[in-house]
PDB file of C-alpha atoms in Angstrom:
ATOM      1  CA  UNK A   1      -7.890 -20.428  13.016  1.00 94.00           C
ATOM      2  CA  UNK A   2      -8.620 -17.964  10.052  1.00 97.00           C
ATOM      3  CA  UNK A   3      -7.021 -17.586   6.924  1.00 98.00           C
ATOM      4  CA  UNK A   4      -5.741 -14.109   5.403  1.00 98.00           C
ATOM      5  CA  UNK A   5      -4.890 -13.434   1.957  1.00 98.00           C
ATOM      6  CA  UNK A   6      -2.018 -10.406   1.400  1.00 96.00           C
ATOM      7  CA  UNK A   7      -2.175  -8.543  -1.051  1.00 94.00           C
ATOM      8  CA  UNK A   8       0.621  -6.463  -2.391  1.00 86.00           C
ATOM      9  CA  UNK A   9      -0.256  -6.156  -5.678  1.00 77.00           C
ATOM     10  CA  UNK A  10      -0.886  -2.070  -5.920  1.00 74.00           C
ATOM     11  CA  UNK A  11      -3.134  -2.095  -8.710  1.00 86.00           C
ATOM     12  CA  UNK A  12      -6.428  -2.199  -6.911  1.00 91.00           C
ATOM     13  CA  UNK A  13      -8.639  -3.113  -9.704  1.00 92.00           C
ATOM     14  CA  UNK A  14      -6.154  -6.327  -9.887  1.00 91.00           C
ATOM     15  CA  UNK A  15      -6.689  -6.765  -6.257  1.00 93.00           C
ATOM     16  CA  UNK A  16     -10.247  -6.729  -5.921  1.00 95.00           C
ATOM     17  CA  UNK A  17     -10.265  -9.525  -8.978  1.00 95.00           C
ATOM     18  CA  UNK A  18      -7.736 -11.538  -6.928  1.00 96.00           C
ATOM     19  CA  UNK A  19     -10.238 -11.543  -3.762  1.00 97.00           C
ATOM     20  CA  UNK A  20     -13.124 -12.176  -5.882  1.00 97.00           C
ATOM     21  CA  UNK A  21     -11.132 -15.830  -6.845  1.00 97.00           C
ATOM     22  CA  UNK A  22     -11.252 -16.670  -3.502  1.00 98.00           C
ATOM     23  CA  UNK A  23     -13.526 -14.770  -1.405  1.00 97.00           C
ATOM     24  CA  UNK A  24     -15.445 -17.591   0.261  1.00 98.00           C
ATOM     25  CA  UNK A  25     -12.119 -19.418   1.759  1.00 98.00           C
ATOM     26  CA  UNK A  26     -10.812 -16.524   3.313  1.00 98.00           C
ATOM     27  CA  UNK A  27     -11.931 -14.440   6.587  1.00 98.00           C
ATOM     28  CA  UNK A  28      -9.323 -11.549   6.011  1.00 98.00           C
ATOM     29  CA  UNK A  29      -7.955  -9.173   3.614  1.00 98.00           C
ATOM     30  CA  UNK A  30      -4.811  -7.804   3.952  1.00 97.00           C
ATOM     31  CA  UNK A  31      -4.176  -4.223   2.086  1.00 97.00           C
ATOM     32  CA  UNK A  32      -0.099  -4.914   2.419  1.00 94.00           C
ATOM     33  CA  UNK A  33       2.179  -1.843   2.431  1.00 93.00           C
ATOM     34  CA  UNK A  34       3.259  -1.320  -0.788  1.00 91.00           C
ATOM     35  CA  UNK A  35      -0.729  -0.735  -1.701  1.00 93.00           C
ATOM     36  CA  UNK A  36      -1.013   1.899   1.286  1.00 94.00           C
ATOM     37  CA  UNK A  37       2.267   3.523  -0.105  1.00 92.00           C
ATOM     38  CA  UNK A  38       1.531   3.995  -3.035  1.00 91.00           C
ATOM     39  CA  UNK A  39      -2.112   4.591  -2.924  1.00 92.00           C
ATOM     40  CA  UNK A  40      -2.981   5.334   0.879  1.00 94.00           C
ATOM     41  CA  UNK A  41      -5.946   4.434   2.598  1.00 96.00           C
ATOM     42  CA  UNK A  42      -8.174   4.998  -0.226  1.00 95.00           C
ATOM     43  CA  UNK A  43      -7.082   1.246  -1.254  1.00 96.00           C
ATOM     44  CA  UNK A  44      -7.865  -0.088   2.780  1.00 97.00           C
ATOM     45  CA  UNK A  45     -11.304   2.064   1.881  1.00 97.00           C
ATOM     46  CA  UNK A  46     -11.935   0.185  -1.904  1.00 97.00           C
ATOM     47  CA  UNK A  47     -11.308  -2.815  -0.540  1.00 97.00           C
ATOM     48  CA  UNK A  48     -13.880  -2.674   2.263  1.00 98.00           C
ATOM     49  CA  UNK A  49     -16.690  -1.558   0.030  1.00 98.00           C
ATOM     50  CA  UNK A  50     -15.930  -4.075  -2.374  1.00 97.00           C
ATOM     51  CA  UNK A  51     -15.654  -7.245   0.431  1.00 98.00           C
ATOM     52  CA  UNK A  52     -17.955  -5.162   3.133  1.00 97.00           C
ATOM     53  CA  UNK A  53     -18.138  -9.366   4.694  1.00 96.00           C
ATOM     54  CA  UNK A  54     -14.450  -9.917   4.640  1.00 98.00           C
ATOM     55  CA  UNK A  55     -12.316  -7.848   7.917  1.00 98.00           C
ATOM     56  CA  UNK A  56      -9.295  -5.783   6.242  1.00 98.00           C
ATOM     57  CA  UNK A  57      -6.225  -5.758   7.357  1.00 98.00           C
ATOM     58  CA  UNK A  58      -4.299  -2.269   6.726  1.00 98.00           C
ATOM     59  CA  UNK A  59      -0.780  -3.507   6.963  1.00 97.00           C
ATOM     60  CA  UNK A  60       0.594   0.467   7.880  1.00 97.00           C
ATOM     61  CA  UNK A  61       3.860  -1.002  10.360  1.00 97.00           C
ATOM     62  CA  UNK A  62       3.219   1.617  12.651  1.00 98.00           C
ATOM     63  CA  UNK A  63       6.164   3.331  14.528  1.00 98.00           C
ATOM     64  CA  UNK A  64       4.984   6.459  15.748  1.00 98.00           C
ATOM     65  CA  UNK A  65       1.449   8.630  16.108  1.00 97.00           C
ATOM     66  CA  UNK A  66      -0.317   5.246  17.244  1.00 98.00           C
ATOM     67  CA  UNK A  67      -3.581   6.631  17.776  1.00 98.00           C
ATOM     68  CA  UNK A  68      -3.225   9.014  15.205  1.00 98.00           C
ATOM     69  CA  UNK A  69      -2.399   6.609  12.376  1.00 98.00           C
ATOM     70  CA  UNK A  70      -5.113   3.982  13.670  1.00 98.00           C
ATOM     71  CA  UNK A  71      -7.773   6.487  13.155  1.00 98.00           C
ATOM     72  CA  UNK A  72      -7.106   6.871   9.962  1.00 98.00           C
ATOM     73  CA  UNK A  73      -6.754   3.629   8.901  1.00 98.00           C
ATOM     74  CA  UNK A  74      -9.891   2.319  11.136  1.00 98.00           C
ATOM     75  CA  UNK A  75     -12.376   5.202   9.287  1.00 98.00           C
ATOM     76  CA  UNK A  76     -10.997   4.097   6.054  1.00 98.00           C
ATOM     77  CA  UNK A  77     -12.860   0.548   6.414  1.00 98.00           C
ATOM     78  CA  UNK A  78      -9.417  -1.566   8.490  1.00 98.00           C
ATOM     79  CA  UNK A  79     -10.769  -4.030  11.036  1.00 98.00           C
ATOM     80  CA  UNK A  80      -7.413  -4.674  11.867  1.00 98.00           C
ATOM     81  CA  UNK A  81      -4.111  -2.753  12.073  1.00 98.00           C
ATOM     82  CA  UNK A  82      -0.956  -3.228  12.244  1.00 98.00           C
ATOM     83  CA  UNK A  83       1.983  -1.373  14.417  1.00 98.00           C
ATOM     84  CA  UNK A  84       5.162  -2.652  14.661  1.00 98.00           C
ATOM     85  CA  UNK A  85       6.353  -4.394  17.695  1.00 98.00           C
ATOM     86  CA  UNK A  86      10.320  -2.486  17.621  1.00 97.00           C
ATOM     87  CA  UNK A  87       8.431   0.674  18.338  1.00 98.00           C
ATOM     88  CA  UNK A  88       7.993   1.856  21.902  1.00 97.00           C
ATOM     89  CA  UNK A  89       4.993   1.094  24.355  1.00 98.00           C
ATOM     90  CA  UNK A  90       3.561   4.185  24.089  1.00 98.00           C
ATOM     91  CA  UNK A  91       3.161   3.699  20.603  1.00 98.00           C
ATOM     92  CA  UNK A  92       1.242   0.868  20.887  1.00 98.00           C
ATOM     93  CA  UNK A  93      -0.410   1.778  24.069  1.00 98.00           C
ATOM     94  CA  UNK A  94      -1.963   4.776  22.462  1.00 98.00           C
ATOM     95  CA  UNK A  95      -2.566   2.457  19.026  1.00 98.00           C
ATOM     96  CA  UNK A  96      -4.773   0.183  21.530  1.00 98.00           C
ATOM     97  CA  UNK A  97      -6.763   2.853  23.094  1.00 98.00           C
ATOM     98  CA  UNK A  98      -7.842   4.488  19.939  1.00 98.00           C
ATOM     99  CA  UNK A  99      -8.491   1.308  18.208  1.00 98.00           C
ATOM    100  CA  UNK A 100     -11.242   0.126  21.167  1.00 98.00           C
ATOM    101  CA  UNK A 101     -12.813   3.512  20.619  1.00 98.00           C
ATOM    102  CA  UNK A 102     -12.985   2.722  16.610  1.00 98.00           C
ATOM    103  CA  UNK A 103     -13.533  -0.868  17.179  1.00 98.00           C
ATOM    104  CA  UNK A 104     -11.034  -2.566  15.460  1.00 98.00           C
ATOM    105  CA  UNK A 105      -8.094  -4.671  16.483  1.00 98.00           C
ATOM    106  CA  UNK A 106      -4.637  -4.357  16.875  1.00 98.00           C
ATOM    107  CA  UNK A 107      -1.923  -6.679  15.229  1.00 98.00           C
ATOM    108  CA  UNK A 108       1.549  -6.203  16.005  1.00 98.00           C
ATOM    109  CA  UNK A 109       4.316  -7.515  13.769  1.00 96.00           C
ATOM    110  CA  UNK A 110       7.249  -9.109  15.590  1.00 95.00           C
ATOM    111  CA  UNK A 111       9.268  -8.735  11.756  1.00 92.00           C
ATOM    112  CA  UNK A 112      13.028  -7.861  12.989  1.00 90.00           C
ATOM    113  CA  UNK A 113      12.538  -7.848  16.796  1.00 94.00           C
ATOM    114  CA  UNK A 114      15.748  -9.129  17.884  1.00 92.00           C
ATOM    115  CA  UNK A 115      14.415 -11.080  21.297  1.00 95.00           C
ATOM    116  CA  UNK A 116      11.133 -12.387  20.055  1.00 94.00           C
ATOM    117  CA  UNK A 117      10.653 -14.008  22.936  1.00 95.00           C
ATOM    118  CA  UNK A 118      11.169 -10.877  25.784  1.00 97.00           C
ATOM    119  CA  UNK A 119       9.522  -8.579  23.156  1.00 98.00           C
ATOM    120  CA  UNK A 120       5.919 -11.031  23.118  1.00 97.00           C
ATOM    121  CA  UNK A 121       5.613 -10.948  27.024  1.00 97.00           C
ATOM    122  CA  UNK A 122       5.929  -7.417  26.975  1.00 98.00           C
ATOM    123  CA  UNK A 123       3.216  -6.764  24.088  1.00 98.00           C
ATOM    124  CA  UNK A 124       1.385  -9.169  25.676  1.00 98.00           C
ATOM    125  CA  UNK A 125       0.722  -7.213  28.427  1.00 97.00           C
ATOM    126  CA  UNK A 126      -0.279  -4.222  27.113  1.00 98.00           C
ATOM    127  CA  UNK A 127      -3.696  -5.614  25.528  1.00 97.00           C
ATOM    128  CA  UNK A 128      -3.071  -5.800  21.889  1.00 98.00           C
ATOM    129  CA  UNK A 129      -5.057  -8.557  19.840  1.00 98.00           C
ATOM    130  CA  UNK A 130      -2.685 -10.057  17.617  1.00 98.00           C
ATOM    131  CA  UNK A 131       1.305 -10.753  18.017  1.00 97.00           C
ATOM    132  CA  UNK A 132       2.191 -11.652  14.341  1.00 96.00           C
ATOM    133  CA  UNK A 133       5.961 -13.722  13.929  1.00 93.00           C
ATOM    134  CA  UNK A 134       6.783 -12.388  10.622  1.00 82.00           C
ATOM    135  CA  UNK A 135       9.769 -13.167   7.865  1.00 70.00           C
ATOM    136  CA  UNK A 136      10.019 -10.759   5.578  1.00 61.00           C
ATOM    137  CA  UNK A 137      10.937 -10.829   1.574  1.00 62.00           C
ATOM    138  CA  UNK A 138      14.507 -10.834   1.875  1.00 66.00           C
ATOM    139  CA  UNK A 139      15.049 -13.564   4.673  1.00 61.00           C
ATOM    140  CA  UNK A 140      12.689 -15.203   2.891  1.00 57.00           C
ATOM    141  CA  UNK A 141      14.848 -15.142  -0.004  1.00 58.00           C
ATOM    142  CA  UNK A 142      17.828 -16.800   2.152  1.00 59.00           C
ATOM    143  CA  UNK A 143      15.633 -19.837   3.630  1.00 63.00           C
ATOM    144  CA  UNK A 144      14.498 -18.298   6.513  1.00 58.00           C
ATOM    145  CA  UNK A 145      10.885 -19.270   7.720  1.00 64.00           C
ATOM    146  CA  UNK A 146       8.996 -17.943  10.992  1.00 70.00           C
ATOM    147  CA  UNK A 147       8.230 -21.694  12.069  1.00 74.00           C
ATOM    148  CA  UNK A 148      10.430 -21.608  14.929  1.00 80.00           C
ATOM    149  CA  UNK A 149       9.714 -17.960  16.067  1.00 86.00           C
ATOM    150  CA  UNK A 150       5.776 -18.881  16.290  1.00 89.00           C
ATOM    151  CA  UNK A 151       6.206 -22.055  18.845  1.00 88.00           C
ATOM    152  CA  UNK A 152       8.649 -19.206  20.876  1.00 90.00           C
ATOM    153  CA  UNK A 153       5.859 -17.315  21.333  1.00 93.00           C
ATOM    154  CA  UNK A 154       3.426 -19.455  21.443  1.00 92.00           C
ATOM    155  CA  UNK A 155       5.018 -20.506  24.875  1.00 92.00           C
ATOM    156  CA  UNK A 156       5.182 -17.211  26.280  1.00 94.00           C
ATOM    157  CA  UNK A 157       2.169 -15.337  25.068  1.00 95.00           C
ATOM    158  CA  UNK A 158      -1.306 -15.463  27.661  1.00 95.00           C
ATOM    159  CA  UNK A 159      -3.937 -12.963  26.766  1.00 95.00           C
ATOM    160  CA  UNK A 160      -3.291 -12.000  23.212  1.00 97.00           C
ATOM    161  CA  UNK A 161      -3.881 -14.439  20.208  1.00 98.00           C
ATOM    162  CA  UNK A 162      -0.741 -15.837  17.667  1.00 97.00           C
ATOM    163  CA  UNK A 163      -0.374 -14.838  13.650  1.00 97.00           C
ATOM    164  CA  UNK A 164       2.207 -16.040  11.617  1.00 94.00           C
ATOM    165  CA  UNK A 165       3.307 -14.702   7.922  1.00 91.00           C
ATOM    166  CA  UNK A 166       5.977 -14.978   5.760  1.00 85.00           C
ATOM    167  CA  UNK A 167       6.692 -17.272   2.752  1.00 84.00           C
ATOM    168  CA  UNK A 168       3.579 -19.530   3.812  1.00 91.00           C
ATOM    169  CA  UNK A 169       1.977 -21.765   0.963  1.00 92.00           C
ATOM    170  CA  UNK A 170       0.287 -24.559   0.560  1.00 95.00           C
ATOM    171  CA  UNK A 171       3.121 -27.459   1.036  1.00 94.00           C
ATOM    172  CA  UNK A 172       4.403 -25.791   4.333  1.00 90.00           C
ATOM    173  CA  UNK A 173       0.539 -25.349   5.612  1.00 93.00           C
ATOM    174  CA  UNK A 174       0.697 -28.393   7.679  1.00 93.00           C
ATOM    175  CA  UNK A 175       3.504 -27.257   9.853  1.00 89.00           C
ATOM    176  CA  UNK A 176       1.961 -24.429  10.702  1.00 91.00           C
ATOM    177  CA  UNK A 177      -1.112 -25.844  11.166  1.00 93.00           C
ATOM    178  CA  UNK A 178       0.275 -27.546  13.971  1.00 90.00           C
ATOM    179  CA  UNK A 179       1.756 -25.017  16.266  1.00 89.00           C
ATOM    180  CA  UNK A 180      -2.271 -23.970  15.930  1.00 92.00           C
ATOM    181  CA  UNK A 181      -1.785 -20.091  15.411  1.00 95.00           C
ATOM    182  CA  UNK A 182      -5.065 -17.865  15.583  1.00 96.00           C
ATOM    183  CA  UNK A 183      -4.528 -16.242  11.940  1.00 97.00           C
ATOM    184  CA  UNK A 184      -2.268 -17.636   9.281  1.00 97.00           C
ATOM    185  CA  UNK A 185      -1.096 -14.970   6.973  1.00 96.00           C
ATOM    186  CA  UNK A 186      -0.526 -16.482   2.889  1.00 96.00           C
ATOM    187  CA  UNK A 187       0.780 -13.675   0.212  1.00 94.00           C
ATOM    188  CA  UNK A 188       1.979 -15.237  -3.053  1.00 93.00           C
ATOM    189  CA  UNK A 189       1.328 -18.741  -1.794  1.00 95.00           C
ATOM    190  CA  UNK A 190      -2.121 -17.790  -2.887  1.00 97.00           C
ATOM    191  CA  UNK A 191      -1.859 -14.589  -4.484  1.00 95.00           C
ATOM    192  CA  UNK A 192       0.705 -15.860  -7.329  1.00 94.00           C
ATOM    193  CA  UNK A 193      -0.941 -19.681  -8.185  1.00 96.00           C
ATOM    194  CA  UNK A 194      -2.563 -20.295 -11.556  1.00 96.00           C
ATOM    195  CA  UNK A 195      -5.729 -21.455  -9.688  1.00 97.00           C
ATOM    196  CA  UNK A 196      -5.566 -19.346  -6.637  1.00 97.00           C
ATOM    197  CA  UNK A 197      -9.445 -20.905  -5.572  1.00 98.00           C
ATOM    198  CA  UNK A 198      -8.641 -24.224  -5.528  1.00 98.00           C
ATOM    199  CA  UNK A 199      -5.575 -23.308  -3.308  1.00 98.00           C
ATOM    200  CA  UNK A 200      -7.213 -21.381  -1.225  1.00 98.00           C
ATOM    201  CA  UNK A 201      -9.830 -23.697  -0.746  1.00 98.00           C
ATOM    202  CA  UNK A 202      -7.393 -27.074   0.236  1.00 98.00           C
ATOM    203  CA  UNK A 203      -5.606 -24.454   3.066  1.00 98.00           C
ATOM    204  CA  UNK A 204      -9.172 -23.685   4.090  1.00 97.00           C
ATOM    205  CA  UNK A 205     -10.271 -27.054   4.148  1.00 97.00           C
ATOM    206  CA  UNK A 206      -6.660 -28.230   5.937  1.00 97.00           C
ATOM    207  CA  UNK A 207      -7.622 -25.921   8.639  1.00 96.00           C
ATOM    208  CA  UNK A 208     -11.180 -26.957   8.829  1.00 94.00           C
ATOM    209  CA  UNK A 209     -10.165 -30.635   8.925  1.00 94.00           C
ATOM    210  CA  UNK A 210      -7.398 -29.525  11.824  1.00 91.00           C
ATOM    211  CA  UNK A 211     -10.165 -27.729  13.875  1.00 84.00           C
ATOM    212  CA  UNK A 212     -12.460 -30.705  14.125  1.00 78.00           C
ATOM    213  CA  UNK A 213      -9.748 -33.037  14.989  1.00 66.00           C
TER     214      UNK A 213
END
């Protein structure tokens, strides 16, 4: 399992200080949308010659131009990127093919895919890296948690490895630690604590002591 910190925050200055806190109990950086929005990949870019140890995530939801858009984002410094898993196959298809010539990875988010479950054998099959279960803000905001939607696809999914994101933190880390995803995804869980090290460092060590078990 790795750990990736999300960053939303789009002040980059503020971000890179964030990732300096806790930049030796994380394996991934995640530039989150509203950064790329507001800033583009110039922030994906910053980030990567700040951390050039720690993979970046550019969190672009792709929907359209696959290959296009993962070009971009994979020159700009992203060892991952993500394309949403609503959009059509030859979306992703063509977001696959142009990440193995730029040597990155592929991470589709599953955030609002009505049948989770039919939707992950499909992406499955088409050779992405990463099939991310993903609440967002607002269901977040009503309760809801992606606990359930990870073991769904956890029992369908064959070749491509499991992410999970959305509202994650460091009292709910054990239950996700046990459906044993390949990347767990914590925003403001980290991001927003007083003492964002020594939080990042207990998850860390949680997932260490999990590993070994």
């Amino acid at each position: 399992m790795k750990l990736q910190l999300a960053l939303d925050l789009v002040n980059i200055p503020e971000a890179i200080e964030v990732v300096k806190e806790v930049e030796a109990h994380i394996d991934v950086v995640e530039i989150g949308t509203p950064i790329i929005n507001q800033e583009g990949h110039h922030a994906v870019k910053a980030m990567k010659d700040a951390f050039p140890s720690l993979a970046v995530l550019a969190d672009t939801k792709i929907m359209d131009a696959g290959g296009y858009e993962v070009m971009n984002a994979s020159q700009a410094g992203a060892s991952i990127v993500t394309v949403l898993g609503a959009t059509d196959d030859e979306t992703i298809k063509g977001a696959v093919e142009e990440a193995k010539k730029q040597g990155s990875e592929i991470l589709v988010d599953m955030i609002n895919v009505t049948d989770i479950e039919q939707r992950a054998k499909e992406v499955d099959a088409l050779g992405v890296d990463y099939i991310c279960v993903h609440t967002g803000y607002d269901l977040q905001a009503v309760g809801v948690t992606p606990f359930s939607q990870l073991t769904t696809i956890k029992n369908v999914v064959k070749n491509t490895k499991t992410a999970v994101a959305g509202g994650i933190k460091l009292e709910t880390i054990p239950e996700v630690i046990k459906a044993q995803p390949d990347l767990i995804i914590v925003g403001g869980g980290i991001a927003n604590q007083d003492d964002k090290k020594a939080v990042a460092a207990e998850i860390q060590k949680q997932m260490k002591d999990a590993a070994t078990v």
